């Protein structure tokens, strides 16, 4: 059996989520229908909304269900066309690609995008060597232009797991009248996500990263804020996102949220720390290790061994890990996250991501560690 250590790409469906999914997939369930089936679907939708809202300390009417995290990010960032956009350099491509064109250039020319001069480069906020946003730069850029701004900073990075100081970002945004969107897709289920404590105006979460099904996600938005909808048509989601809600996936989303187990997450960190320690002793390089990180994520380089070589070897040995982000799969691009952290391109090209989750065992991490050490012993130049 292959060992799956790519939870940040997508997590296996949790059994409780699967049960709910199967239950609702068998029924004709359009919550806008007025007959009994429709009313049952509507009740199920609102029950799920309540469960998800409660789990993140939001109000149910602050939840807009979407089809993916990507759609929720686009809804947030395209929802305020009159605001200039400021995003951190390490955001997911679904955010970077919406940033004034600079990110499109950045992703395509990944090799040296940091140095690339772009007309909108002033809208990207850089990070330090640990991948933490430069708060002084954010404040400086907000102060420099009186045009209302929308800031987007992720809660936890998908490649390194590094956690951002969102409450501090929120305080700065508030001072300058900027709206704050926070992409919490990777944080949900791994660390506590509290919408009211974070202080963001909008938050993105996605079910499939937390044991729920593909096809359900949410944009959480303070109910005092009105947003221009991305999708128009039917009046679903209080007119903020047209399209029939995916009841089976949304039900599974709520079930996955109810199944969140933070004690298990803490165990993952202990196991990954032990793994990293052995890798460091064998010449590996761990990224973001000095920062607060998600308990399930390790980003580690095996110097001089390209990540494509590593991934092929691990795949042949039945380990599923990844490099870069799953969304830019196919050819592996150098990680824009590691480059933004100032990692040398040659080293960034040797980095892989190990991400564990609800069904990972200590034995699996130990076996993977042995496999990594064996490969490093064979290939790393002494
Ligand atoms: N944001 C982050 C940080 C992610 O890691 C991902 C997926 O990898 C997304 C957004 C996109 O989410 P989805 O796959 O639900 O579209």
PDB file of N, CA, C and O and ligand atoms in Angstrom, residues 8 68-70 73 92 94 154 158 183 185-186 206 208-209 327, ligand 1:
ATOM      1  N   UNK A   8      -1.632  18.271   2.019  1.00  0.00           N
ATOM      2  CA  UNK A   8      -1.857  19.681   1.662  1.00  0.00           C
ATOM      3  C   UNK A   8      -2.352  19.822   0.225  1.00  0.00           C
ATOM      4  O   UNK A   8      -2.894  20.865  -0.152  1.00  0.00           O
ATOM      5  N   UNK A  68     -14.980  25.796  -4.561  1.00  0.00           N
ATOM      6  CA  UNK A  68     -13.559  25.524  -4.280  1.00  0.00           C
ATOM      7  C   UNK A  68     -12.954  26.701  -3.527  1.00  0.00           C
ATOM      8  O   UNK A  68     -13.531  27.798  -3.507  1.00  0.00           O
ATOM      9  N   UNK A  69     -11.789  26.466  -2.967  1.00  0.00           N
ATOM     10  CA  UNK A  69     -11.050  27.554  -2.327  1.00  0.00           C
ATOM     11  C   UNK A  69     -10.651  28.601  -3.361  1.00  0.00           C
ATOM     12  O   UNK A  69     -10.673  29.805  -3.096  1.00  0.00           O
ATOM     13  N   UNK A  70     -10.310  28.119  -4.540  1.00  0.00           N
ATOM     14  CA  UNK A  70      -9.939  29.029  -5.625  1.00  0.00           C
ATOM     15  C   UNK A  70     -11.096  29.990  -5.928  1.00  0.00           C
ATOM     16  O   UNK A  70     -10.888  31.207  -6.074  1.00  0.00           O
ATOM     17  N   UNK A  73     -11.455  32.525  -3.092  1.00  0.00           N
ATOM     18  CA  UNK A  73     -10.426  33.572  -3.188  1.00  0.00           C
ATOM     19  C   UNK A  73     -10.780  34.575  -4.296  1.00  0.00           C
ATOM     20  O   UNK A  73     -10.649  35.787  -4.118  1.00  0.00           O
ATOM     21  N   UNK A  92      -0.955  31.645  -2.390  1.00  0.00           N
ATOM     22  CA  UNK A  92      -1.279  30.588  -3.355  1.00  0.00           C
ATOM     23  C   UNK A  92      -1.528  31.220  -4.722  1.00  0.00           C
ATOM     24  O   UNK A  92      -1.970  32.365  -4.806  1.00  0.00           O
ATOM     25  N   UNK A  94      -3.857  30.966  -6.690  1.00  0.00           N
ATOM     26  CA  UNK A  94      -5.239  31.434  -6.892  1.00  0.00           C
ATOM     27  C   UNK A  94      -5.419  32.870  -6.420  1.00  0.00           C
ATOM     28  O   UNK A  94      -6.338  33.558  -6.855  1.00  0.00           O
ATOM     29  N   UNK A 154      -2.333  35.022   3.602  1.00  0.00           N
ATOM     30  CA  UNK A 154      -2.790  33.694   4.013  1.00  0.00           C
ATOM     31  C   UNK A 154      -2.510  33.431   5.487  1.00  0.00           C
ATOM     32  O   UNK A 154      -1.583  34.019   6.063  1.00  0.00           O
ATOM     33  N   UNK A 158       0.882  26.814   2.175  1.00  0.00           N
ATOM     34  CA  UNK A 158       0.681  25.447   1.721  1.00  0.00           C
ATOM     35  C   UNK A 158       1.972  24.673   1.520  1.00  0.00           C
ATOM     36  O   UNK A 158       1.993  23.461   1.601  1.00  0.00           O
ATOM     37  N   UNK A 183      -6.597  33.834   3.439  1.00  0.00           N
ATOM     38  CA  UNK A 183      -6.758  32.497   2.867  1.00  0.00           C
ATOM     39  C   UNK A 183      -6.356  31.483   3.952  1.00  0.00           C
ATOM     40  O   UNK A 183      -5.171  31.302   4.234  1.00  0.00           O
ATOM     41  N   UNK A 185      -7.181  28.256   3.868  1.00  0.00           N
ATOM     42  CA  UNK A 185      -7.434  26.930   3.290  1.00  0.00           C
ATOM     43  C   UNK A 185      -6.567  25.856   3.954  1.00  0.00           C
ATOM     44  O   UNK A 185      -7.043  24.771   4.283  1.00  0.00           O
ATOM     45  N   UNK A 186      -5.280  26.167   4.161  1.00  0.00           N
ATOM     46  CA  UNK A 186      -4.397  25.137   4.728  1.00  0.00           C
ATOM     47  C   UNK A 186      -4.476  25.060   6.243  1.00  0.00           C
ATOM     48  O   UNK A 186      -4.012  24.098   6.846  1.00  0.00           O
ATOM     49  N   UNK A 206     -11.576  25.550   2.674  1.00  0.00           N
ATOM     50  CA  UNK A 206     -11.904  24.586   1.618  1.00  0.00           C
ATOM     51  C   UNK A 206     -11.979  23.184   2.211  1.00  0.00           C
ATOM     52  O   UNK A 206     -11.060  22.749   2.912  1.00  0.00           O
ATOM     53  N   UNK A 208     -11.844  20.042   1.090  1.00  0.00           N
ATOM     54  CA  UNK A 208     -11.037  18.860   0.748  1.00  0.00           C
ATOM     55  C   UNK A 208      -9.649  18.858   1.365  1.00  0.00           C
ATOM     56  O   UNK A 208      -8.958  17.851   1.342  1.00  0.00           O
ATOM     57  N   UNK A 209      -9.247  19.994   1.926  1.00  0.00           N
ATOM     58  CA  UNK A 209      -7.941  20.008   2.608  1.00  0.00           C
ATOM     59  C   UNK A 209      -8.077  19.538   4.055  1.00  0.00           C
ATOM     60  O   UNK A 209      -7.097  19.411   4.772  1.00  0.00           O
ATOM     61  N   UNK A 327      -1.307  22.607  -7.515  1.00  0.00           N
ATOM     62  CA  UNK A 327      -2.035  23.305  -8.567  1.00  0.00           C
ATOM     63  C   UNK A 327      -1.138  23.619  -9.765  1.00  0.00           C
ATOM     64  O   UNK A 327      -1.624  23.885 -10.840  1.00  0.00           O
TER      65      UNK A 327
HETATM   66  N1  LIG B   1      -5.261  28.428  -1.014  1.00  0.00           N
HETATM   67  C1  LIG B   1      -4.297  27.617  -0.583  1.00  0.00           C
HETATM   68  C2  LIG B   1      -3.343  28.107   0.450  1.00  0.00           C
HETATM   69  C3  LIG B   1      -4.178  26.333  -1.102  1.00  0.00           C
HETATM   70  O1  LIG B   1      -3.215  25.522  -0.674  1.00  0.00           O
HETATM   71  C4  LIG B   1      -5.086  25.908  -2.091  1.00  0.00           C
HETATM   72  C5  LIG B   1      -4.954  24.568  -2.716  1.00  0.00           C
HETATM   73  O2  LIG B   1      -3.885  24.025  -2.826  1.00  0.00           O
HETATM   74  C6  LIG B   1      -6.083  26.792  -2.500  1.00  0.00           C
HETATM   75  C7  LIG B   1      -6.146  28.044  -1.941  1.00  0.00           C
HETATM   76  C8  LIG B   1      -7.088  26.410  -3.539  1.00  0.00           C
HETATM   77  O3  LIG B   1      -8.078  25.608  -2.953  1.00  0.00           O
HETATM   78  P1  LIG B   1      -8.979  24.646  -3.864  1.00  0.00           P
HETATM   79  O4  LIG B   1      -8.135  23.466  -4.212  1.00  0.00           O
HETATM   80  O5  LIG B   1     -10.141  24.271  -2.964  1.00  0.00           O
HETATM   81  O6  LIG B   1      -9.397  25.420  -5.043  1.00  0.00           O
END
